[in-house]
Coordinates of C-alpha atoms and ligand atoms in Angstrom, one line a residue:
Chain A
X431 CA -9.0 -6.5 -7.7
X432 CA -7.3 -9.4 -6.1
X433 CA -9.4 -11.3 -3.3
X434 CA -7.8 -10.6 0.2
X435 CA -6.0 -13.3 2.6
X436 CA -6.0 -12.6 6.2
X437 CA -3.3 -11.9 8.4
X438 CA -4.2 -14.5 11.5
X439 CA -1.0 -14.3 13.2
X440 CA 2.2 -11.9 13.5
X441 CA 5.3 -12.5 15.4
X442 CA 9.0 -10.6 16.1
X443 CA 12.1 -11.3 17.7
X444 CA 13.3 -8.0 19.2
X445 CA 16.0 -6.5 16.7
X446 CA 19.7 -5.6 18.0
X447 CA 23.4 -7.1 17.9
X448 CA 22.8 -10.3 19.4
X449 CA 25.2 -12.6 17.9
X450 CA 23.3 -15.5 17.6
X451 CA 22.5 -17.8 14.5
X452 CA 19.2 -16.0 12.5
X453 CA 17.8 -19.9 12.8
X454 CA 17.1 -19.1 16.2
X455 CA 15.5 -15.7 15.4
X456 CA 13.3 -17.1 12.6
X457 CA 12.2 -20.1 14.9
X458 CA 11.4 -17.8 18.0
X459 CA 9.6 -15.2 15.5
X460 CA 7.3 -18.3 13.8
X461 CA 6.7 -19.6 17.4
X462 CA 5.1 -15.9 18.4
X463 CA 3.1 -15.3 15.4
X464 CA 1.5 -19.1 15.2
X465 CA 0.8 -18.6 18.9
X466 CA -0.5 -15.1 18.2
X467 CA -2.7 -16.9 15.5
X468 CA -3.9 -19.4 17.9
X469 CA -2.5 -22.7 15.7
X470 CA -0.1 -25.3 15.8
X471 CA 3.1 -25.8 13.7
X472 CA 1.6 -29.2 12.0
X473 CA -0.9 -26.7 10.4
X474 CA 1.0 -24.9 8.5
X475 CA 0.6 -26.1 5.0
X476 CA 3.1 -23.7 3.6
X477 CA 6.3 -22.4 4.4
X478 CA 7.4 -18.9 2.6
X479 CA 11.4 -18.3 3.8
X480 CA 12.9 -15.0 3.1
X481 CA 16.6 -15.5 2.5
X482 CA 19.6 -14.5 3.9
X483 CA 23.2 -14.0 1.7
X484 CA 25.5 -13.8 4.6
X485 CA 25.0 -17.0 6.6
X486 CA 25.7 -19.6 4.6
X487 CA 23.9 -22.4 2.8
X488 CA 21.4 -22.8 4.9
X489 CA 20.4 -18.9 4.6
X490 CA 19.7 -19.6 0.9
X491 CA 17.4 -22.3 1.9
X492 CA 15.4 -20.5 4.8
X493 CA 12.3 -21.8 4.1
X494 CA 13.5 -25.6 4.6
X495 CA 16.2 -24.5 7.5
X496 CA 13.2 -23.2 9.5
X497 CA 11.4 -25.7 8.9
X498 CA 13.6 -28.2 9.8
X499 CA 14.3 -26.5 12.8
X500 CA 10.7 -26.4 13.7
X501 CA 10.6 -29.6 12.9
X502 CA 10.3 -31.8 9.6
X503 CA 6.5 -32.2 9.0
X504 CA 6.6 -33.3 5.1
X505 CA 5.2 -29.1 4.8
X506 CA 5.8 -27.5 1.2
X507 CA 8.2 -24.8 0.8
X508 CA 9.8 -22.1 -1.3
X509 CA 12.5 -19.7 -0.3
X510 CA 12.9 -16.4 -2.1
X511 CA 15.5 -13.5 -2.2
X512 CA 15.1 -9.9 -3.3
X513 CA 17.0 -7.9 -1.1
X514 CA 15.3 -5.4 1.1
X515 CA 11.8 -6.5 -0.7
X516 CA 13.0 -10.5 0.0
X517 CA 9.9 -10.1 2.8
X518 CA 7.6 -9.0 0.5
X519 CA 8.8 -12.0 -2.3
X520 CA 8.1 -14.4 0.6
X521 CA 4.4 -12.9 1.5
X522 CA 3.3 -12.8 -2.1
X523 CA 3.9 -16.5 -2.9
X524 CA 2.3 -17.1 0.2
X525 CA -0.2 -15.3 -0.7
X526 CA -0.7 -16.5 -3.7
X527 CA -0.6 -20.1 -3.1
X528 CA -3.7 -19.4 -0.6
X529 CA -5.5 -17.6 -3.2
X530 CA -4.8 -20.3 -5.9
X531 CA -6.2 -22.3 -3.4
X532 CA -3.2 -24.4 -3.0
X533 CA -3.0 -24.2 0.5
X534 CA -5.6 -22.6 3.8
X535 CA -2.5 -22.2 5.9
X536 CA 1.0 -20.1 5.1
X537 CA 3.9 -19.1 7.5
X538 CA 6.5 -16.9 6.2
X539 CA 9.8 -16.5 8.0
X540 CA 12.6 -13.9 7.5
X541 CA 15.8 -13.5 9.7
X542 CA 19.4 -11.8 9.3
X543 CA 22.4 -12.1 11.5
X544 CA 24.6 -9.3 10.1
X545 CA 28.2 -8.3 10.6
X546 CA 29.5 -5.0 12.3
X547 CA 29.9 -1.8 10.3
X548 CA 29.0 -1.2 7.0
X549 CA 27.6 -3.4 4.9
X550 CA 30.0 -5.1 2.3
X551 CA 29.7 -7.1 -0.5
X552 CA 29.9 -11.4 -0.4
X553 CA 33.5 -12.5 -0.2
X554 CA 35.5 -13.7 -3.2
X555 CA 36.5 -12.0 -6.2
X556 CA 33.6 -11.3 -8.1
X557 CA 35.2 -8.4 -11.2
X558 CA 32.0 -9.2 -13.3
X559 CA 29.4 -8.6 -10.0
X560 CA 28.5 -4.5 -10.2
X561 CA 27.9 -5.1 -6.5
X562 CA 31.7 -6.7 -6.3
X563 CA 32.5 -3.5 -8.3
X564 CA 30.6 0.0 -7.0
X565 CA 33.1 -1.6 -4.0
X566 CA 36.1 -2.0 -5.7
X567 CA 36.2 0.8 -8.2
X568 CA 34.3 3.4 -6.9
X569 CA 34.4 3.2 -3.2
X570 CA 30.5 3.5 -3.5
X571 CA 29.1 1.8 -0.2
X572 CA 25.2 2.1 0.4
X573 CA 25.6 5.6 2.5
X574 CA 27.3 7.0 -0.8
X575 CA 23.7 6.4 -3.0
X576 CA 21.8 7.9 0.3
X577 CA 24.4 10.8 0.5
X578 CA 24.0 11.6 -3.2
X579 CA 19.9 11.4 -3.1
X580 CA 20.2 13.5 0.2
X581 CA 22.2 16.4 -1.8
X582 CA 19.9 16.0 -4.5
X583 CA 16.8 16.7 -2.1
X584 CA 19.0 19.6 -1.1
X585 CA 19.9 21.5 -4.3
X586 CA 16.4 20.7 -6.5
X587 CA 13.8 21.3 -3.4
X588 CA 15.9 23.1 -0.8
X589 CA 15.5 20.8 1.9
X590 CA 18.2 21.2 5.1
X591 CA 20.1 19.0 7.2
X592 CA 18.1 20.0 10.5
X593 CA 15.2 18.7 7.8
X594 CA 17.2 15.4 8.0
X595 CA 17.3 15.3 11.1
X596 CA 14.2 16.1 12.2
X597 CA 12.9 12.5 10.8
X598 CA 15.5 10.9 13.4
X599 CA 14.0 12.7 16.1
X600 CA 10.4 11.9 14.7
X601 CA 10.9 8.3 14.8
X602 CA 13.9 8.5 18.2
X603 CA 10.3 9.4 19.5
X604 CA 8.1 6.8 18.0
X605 CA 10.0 3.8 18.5
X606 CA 10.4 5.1 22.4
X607 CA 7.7 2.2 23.2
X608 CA 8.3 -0.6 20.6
X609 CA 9.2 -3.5 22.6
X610 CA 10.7 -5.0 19.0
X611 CA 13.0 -1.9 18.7
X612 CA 16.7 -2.2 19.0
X613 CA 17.1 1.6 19.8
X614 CA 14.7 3.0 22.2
X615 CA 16.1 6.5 23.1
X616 CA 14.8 10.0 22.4
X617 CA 17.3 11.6 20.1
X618 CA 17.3 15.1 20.2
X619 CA 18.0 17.6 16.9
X620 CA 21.6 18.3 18.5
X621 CA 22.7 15.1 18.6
X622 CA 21.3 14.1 15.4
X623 CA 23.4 17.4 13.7
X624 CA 26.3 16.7 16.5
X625 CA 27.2 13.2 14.9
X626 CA 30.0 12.7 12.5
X627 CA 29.4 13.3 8.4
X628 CA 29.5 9.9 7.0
X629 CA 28.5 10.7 3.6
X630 CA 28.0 14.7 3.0
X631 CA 25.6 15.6 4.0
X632 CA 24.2 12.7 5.9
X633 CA 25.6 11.8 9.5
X634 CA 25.7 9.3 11.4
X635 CA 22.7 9.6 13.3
X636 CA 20.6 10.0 9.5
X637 CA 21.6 6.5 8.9
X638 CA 19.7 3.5 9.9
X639 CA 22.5 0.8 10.8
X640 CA 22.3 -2.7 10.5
X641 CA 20.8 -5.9 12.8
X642 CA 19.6 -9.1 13.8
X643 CA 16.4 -9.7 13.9
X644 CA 13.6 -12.1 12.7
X645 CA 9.5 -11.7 11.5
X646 CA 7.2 -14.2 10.7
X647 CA 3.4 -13.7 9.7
X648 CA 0.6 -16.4 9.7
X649 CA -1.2 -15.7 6.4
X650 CA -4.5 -17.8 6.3
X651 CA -7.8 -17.9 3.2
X652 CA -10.3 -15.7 4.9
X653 CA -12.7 -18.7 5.0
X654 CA -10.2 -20.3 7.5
X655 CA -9.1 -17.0 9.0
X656 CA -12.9 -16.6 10.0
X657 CA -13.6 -19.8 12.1
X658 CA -10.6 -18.0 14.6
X659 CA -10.5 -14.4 14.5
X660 CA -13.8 -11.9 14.1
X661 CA -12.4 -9.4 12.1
X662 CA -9.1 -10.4 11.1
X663 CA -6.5 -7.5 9.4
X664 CA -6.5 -8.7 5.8
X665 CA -3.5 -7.9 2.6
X666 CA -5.4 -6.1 0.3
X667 CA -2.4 -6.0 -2.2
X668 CA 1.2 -6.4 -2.7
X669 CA 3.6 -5.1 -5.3
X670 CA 6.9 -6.9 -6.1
X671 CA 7.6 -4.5 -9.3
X672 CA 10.4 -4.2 -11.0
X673 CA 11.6 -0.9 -13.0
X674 CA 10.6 -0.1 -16.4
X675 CA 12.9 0.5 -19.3
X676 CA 15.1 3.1 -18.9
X677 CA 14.9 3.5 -15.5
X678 CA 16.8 6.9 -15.3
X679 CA 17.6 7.3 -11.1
X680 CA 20.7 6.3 -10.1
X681 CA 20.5 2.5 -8.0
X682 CA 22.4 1.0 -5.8
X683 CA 24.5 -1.0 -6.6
X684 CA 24.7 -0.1 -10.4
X685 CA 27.7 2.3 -12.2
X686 CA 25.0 4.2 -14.0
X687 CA 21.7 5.0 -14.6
X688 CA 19.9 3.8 -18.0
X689 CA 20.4 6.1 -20.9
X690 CA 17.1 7.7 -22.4
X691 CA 18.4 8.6 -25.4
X692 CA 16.5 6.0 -27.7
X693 CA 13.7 5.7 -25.5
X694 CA 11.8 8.3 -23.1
X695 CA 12.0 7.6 -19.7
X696 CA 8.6 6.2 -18.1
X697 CA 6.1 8.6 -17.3
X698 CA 5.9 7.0 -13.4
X699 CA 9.4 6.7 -12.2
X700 CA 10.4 3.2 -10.4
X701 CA 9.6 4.1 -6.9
X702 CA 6.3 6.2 -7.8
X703 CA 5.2 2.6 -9.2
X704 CA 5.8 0.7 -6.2
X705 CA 3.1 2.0 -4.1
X706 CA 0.7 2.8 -6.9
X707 CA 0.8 -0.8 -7.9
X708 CA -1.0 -1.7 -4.8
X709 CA -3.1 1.8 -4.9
X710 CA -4.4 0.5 -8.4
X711 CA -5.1 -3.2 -7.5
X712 CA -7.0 -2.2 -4.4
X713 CA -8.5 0.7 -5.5
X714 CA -7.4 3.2 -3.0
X715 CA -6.1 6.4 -2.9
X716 CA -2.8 7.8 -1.2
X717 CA -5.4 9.7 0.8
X718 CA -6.9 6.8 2.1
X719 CA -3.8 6.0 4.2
X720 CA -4.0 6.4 8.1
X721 CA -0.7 5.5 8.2
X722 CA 2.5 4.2 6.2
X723 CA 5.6 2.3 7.1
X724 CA 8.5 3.2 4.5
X725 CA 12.0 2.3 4.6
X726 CA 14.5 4.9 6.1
X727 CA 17.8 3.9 5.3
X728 CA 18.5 7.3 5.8
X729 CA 16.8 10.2 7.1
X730 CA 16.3 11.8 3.9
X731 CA 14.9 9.1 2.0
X732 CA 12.0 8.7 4.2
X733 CA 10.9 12.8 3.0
X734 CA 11.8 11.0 -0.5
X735 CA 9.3 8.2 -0.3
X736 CA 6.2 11.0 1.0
X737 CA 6.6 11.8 -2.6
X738 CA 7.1 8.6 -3.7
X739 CA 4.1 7.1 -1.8
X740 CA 2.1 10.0 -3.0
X741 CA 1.2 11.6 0.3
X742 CA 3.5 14.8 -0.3
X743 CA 4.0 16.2 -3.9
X744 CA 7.1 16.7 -5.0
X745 CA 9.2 19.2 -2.7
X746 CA 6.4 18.7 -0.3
X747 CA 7.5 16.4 2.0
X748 CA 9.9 18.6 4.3
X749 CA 7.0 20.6 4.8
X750 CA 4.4 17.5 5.8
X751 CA 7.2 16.8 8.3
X752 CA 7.6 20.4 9.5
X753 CA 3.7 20.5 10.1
X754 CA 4.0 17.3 12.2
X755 CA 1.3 15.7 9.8
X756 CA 3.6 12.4 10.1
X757 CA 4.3 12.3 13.4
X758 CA 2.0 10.0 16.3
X759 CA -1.2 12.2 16.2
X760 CA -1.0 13.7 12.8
X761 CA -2.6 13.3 9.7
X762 CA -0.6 10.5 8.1
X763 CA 1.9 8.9 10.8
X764 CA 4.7 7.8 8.9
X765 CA 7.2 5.0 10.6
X766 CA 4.8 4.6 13.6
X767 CA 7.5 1.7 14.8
X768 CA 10.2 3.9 15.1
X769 CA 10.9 2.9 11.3
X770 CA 14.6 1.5 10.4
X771 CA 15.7 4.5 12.6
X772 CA 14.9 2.5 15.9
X773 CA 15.4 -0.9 13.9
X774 CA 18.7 -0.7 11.6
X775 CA 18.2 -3.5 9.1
X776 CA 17.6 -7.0 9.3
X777 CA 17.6 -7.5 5.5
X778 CA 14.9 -10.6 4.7
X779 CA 13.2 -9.9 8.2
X780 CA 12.5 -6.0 7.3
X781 CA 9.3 -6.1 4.8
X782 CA 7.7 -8.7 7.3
X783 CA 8.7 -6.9 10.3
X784 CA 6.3 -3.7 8.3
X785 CA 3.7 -6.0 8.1
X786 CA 3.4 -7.0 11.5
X787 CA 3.7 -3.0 12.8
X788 CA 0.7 -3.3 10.2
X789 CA -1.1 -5.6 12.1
X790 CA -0.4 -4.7 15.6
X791 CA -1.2 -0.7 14.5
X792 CA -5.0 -2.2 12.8
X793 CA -5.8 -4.6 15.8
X794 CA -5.3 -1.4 17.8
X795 CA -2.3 -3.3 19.6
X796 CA 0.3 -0.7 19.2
X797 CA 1.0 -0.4 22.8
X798 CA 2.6 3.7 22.8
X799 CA 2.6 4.1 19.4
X800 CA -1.0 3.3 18.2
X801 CA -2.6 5.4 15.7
X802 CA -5.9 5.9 16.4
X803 CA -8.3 4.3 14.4
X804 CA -6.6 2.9 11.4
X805 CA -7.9 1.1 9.0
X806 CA -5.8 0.7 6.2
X807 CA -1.3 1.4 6.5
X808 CA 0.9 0.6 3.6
X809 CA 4.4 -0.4 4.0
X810 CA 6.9 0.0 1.4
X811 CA 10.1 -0.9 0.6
X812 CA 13.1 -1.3 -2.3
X813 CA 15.7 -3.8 -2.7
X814 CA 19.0 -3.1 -4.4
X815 CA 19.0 -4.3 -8.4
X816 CA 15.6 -3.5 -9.0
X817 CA 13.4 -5.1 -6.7
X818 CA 10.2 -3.0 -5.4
X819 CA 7.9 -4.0 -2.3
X820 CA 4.6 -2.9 -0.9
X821 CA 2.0 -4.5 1.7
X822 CA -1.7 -2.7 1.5
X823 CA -3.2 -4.1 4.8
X824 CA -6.9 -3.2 5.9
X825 CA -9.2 -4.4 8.6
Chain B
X1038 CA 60.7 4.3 -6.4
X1039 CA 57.4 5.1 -6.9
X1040 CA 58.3 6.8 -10.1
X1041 CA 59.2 4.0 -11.7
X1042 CA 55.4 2.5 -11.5
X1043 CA 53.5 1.1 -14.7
X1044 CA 50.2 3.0 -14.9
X1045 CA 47.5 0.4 -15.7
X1046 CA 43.9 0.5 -15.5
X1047 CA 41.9 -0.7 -13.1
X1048 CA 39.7 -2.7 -14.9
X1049 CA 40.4 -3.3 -18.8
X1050 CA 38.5 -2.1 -21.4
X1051 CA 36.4 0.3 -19.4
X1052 CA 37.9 3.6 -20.3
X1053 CA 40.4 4.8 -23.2
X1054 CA 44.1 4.9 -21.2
X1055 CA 44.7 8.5 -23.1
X1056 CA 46.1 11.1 -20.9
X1057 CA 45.1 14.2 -22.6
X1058 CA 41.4 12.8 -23.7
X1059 CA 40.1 10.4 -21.7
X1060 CA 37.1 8.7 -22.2
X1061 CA 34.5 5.7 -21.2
X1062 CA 34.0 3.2 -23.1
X1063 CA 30.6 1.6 -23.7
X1064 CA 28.3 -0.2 -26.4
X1065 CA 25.4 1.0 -28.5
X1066 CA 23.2 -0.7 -30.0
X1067 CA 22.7 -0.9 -33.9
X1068 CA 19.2 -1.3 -33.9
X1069 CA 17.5 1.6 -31.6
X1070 CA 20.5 3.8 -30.6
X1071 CA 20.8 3.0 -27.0
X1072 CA 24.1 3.5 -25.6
X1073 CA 25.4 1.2 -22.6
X1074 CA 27.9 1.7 -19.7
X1075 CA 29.8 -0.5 -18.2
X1076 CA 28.9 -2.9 -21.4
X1077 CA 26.4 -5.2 -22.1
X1078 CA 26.3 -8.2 -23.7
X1079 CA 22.6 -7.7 -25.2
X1080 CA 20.1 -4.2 -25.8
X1081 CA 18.0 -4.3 -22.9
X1082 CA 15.6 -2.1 -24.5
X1083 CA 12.2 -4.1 -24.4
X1084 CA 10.9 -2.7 -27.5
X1085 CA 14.3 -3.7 -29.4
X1086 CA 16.0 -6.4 -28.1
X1087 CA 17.7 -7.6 -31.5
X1088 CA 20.5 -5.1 -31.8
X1089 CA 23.8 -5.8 -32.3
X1090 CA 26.4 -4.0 -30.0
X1091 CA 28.9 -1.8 -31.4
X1092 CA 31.8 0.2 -28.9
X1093 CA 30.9 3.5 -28.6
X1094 CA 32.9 6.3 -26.8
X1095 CA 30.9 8.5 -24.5
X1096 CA 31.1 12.0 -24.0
X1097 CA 33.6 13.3 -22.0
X1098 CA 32.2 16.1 -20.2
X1099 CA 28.4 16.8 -18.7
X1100 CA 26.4 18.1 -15.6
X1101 CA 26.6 17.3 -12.2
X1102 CA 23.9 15.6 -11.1
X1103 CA 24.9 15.0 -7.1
X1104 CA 27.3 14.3 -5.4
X1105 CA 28.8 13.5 -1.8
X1106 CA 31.8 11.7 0.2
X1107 CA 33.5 9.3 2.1
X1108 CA 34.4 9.8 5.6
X1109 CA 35.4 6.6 6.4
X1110 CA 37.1 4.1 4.9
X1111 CA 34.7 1.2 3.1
X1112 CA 35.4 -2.6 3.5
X1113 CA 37.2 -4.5 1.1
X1114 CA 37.3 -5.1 -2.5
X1115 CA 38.2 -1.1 -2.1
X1116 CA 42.1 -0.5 -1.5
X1117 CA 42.0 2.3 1.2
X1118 CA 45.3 4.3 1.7
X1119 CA 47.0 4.3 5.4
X1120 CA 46.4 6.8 6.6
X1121 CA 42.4 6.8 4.7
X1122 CA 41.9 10.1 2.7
X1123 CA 38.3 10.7 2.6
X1124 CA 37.2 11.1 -1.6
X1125 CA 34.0 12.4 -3.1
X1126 CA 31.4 10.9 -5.3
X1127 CA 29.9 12.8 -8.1
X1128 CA 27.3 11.4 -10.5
X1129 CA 27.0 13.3 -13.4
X1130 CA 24.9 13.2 -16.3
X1131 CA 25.9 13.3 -20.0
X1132 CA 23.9 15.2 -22.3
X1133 CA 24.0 13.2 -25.4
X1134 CA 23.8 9.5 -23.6
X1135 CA 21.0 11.2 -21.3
X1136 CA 22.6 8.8 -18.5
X1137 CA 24.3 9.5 -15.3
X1138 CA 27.5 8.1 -14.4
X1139 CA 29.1 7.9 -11.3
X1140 CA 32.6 8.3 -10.5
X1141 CA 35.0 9.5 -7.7
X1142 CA 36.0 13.1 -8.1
X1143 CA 39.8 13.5 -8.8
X1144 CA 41.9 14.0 -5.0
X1145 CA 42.7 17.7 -4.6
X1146 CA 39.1 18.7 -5.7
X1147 CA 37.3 21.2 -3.1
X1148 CA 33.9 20.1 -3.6
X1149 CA 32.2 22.2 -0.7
X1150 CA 31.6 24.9 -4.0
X1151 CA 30.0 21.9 -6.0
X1152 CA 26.3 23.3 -7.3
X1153 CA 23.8 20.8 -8.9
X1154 CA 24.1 21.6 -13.2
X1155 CA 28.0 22.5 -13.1
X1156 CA 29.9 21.4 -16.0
X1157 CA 32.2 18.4 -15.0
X1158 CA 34.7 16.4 -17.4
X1159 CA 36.5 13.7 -17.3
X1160 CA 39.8 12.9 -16.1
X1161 CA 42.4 9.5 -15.4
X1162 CA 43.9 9.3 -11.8
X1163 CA 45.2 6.9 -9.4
X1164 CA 42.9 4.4 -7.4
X1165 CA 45.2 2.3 -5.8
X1166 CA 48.6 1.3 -5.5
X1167 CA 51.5 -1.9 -5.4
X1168 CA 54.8 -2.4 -5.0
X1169 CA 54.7 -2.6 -9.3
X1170 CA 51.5 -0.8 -10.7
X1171 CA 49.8 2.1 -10.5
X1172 CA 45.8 1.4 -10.9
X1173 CA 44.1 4.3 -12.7
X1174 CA 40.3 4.8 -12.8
X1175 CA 37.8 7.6 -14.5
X1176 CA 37.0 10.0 -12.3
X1177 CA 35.3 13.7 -12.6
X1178 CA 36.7 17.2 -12.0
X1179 CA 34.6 20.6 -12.5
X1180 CA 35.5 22.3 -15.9
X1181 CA 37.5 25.2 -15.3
X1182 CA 35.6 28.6 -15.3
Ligands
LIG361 ZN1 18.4 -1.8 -29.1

């Protein structure tokens, strides 16, 4: 069991379309969460960038862009990319250099600016990139893999659309008072099952879309964390995992899955693993959640990752949802923020944005949204080509 | 004169260009068996990792998997037709690879009778057009009853 770090400080700039460079996001997310944290920017000892692919040099190099723009200060940094689980990649090797002892100090920044529509792949002709490819020769953009995991929940568990939908109006609901939340608007099940099919049988409304938007989170040892916060919310754990050999579930962006022909599939599938990962190294239960953050890209792979996470066996999680067990007030609130549904995607920013829901929901700062008493949330995520994320923070 | 088109592939050296048996082409490795598609350059098998690759064919018919569609037309590399024709998606899983591939589902399919376990095979059809070529892909169509 790895030692914990402490969370001193969290910060946000409010997702939505704003147009704007994700410098200034980053910059105005770091400035909230080292004021949340009470220190100055010549204190920070460490600078953990989550990077972004669609802006540019200096998005490859967001640790150093952000901190040149909060000004040059000699600080160390590393940037990291890993698609959706970038954020995580960037907390981990802040983490870690804290608990090498490396450094007292860490701020790790993630912002996106994104383009309208559907996502697409970089420009340029790329024939030997699969994510160049799925575009090229298959048509497959990212709502085709939810669409096909959707039907999937359909036909093996019988789960409905109205199922679907039902998540939207779950977190239309719990993202009504997230001042950080691009869409703050009670959607109702009509609406949800009155939007246009984008990929059969998802609609619109099932899928999250995409934003601007930028987190940053002061990470601190716990001996430094102590001489400025009583009882600071700490990470307990954090998986960056990667599938094992063959990994037999279709993933975006790929053409295939692995073939298990020579070699059995693993006994935990990838996204079982992510969340156990952190379950093992802190040695918790699933049952020990009081709540979880998980990443709906679309409505139906939020019911996936109850399974996944291990709060719902498997074909259990339309009923947890029926039962209002992860709604504000049951059992296990799931997406207390309002979840990528009130978000849409802000691609580096997303795993840190979890983490500071996280903290704001264990400080009992969750203005509207608060679950009551937490004392341990998980968030969880997956990045395309193999990259899994998960945040176990306690207090 | 669109009947004068060539009919090329899409990408070379994915699929065999045979009309009446179509099929993908991938690699397997010499060592522990494990078959690859698209190709690989190496076994990415952990517990081998020293195999030669040899082309293999892979089966030509299996099970759907999933499956879904396209209502609106995706961003480019993808060549869309004007007006856009919505397509569907079907990943299916051969039997003998024990892998699922995906592909489009040939145009004039009705997929709204589609059940997960159907038998689906593999057929050639047009992606996209020029002014010259006509750009044929793999796709999947059920197996007649
Ligand atoms: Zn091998």
């Amino acid at each position: 069991m790895a030692d914990p770090v402490a969370v001193l400080g969290v910060g946000m700039h409010p997702w939505g379309k704003w147009g704007r460079s994700f410098v200034e996001y980053g910059v105005a997310a770091a400035r909230a969460a080292l004021a949340d944290a009470g220190i100055e920017w010549k204190d920070v000892q460490f600078v953990a960038g989550g990077d972004t692919i669609r802006n540019g040099y200096p998005g490859y190099v967001a640790a150093a862009t952000f901190a040149q723009a909060l000004g040059w200060t000699g600080v160390d940094v590393t940037s990291t990319y890993g698609a959706c689980a970038t954020g995580a990649q960037a907390i981990d090797v802040a983490r870690a250099r804290i608990l090498a002892g490396l450094c007292d100090v860490a701020l790790v920044v993630g912002a996106d600016t994104t383009p309208k529509g559907f996502f697409a792949p970089a420009g340029g002709d790329r024939p030997s990139d699969p994510d160049w490819l799925r575009f090229r020769l298959l048509g497959a953009t990212n709502p085709i893999y939810f669409g096909l995991y959707a039907r999937r929940r359909m036909e093996v568990f019988g789960a409905t659309a109205e199922d679907f939908a039902r998540v939207k109006v779950k977190n239309s609901r719990h993202g009504l008072a997230n001042p950080n939340a691009r869409y703050r608007k009670a959607v109702s099940l009509d609406e949800v099952m009155a939007s246009p099919v984008v990929s059969d049988p998802l609609r619109l409304l099932d899928i999250c879309a995409t934003s601007d938007g930028g987190a940053a989170v002061v990470l601190t040892s716990m001996e430094f964390a102590r001489r400025h916060a009583a009882n600071p919310v700490t990470i307990a754990a954090v998986s960056t995992v990667t599938p094992c050999f063959p990994n037999t579930i279709i993933e975006m962006p790929n053409f295939s899955t692995d073939s298990a022909a020579a070699v059995a599939a693993p006994e935990v599938p990838f996204k079982d693993s992510i969340a156990r990962r952190v379950y093992e190294s802190a040695g918790v239960a699933p049952e020990d959640l009081d709540l979880a953050e998980v990443y709906d890209l679309s409505t139906a792979l939020e019911l996936d990752w109850y399974e996944n996470i291990g709060i719902a066996k498997p074909g259990g999680a339309e009923k947890l949802l029926r039962d209002g067990e992860t709604t504000l007030g049951g059992r296990i609130p799931v997406n207390a923020s309002g979840g990528l549904a009130c978000f849409g995607e802000a691609i580096p920013a997303q795993a840190i944005s979890q983490l500071c829901e996280l903290t704001w929901q264990l400080r009992g700062q969750a203005a509207g949204r608060q679950v009551e008493g937490a004392r341990l949330g998980l968030a969880v995520n997956q990045g395309l080509f193999g990259h899994g994320s998960a945040v176990l923070a306690k207090r | 004169m669109a009947e004068s088109k060539a009919r090329v592939p899409a990408i070379e050296g994915w699929f065999r260009m045979d009309g009446s048996a179509p099929c993908l082409l991938g690699v397997r490795c010499r060592a522990c068996g494990t078959v690859y598609f698209p190709r690989e350059s190496f076994c990415r098998n952990p517990g081998c990792g020293h195999g030669e690759l040899e082309e293999t064919q892979l089966s030509r018919r299996g099970r759907l998997w999933s499956w879904t569609d396209n209502r609106y037309a995706p961003p480019p590399p993808f060549v869309a037709k004007q007006p856009f024709e919505p397509y569907t998606i079907a990943a299916v899983e051969l039997g003998a690879e024990k892998m699922v591939v995906l592909g489009q589902v040939a145009s004039g399919v009705d997929a709204s009778a589609f059940r997960v376990g159907q038998e689906m095979e593999l057929v050639l059809d047009a992606l996209f057009e020029d002014d010259t070529n006509e750009y044929v892909i793999w796709k999947w169509r059920p197996v007649a009853a």
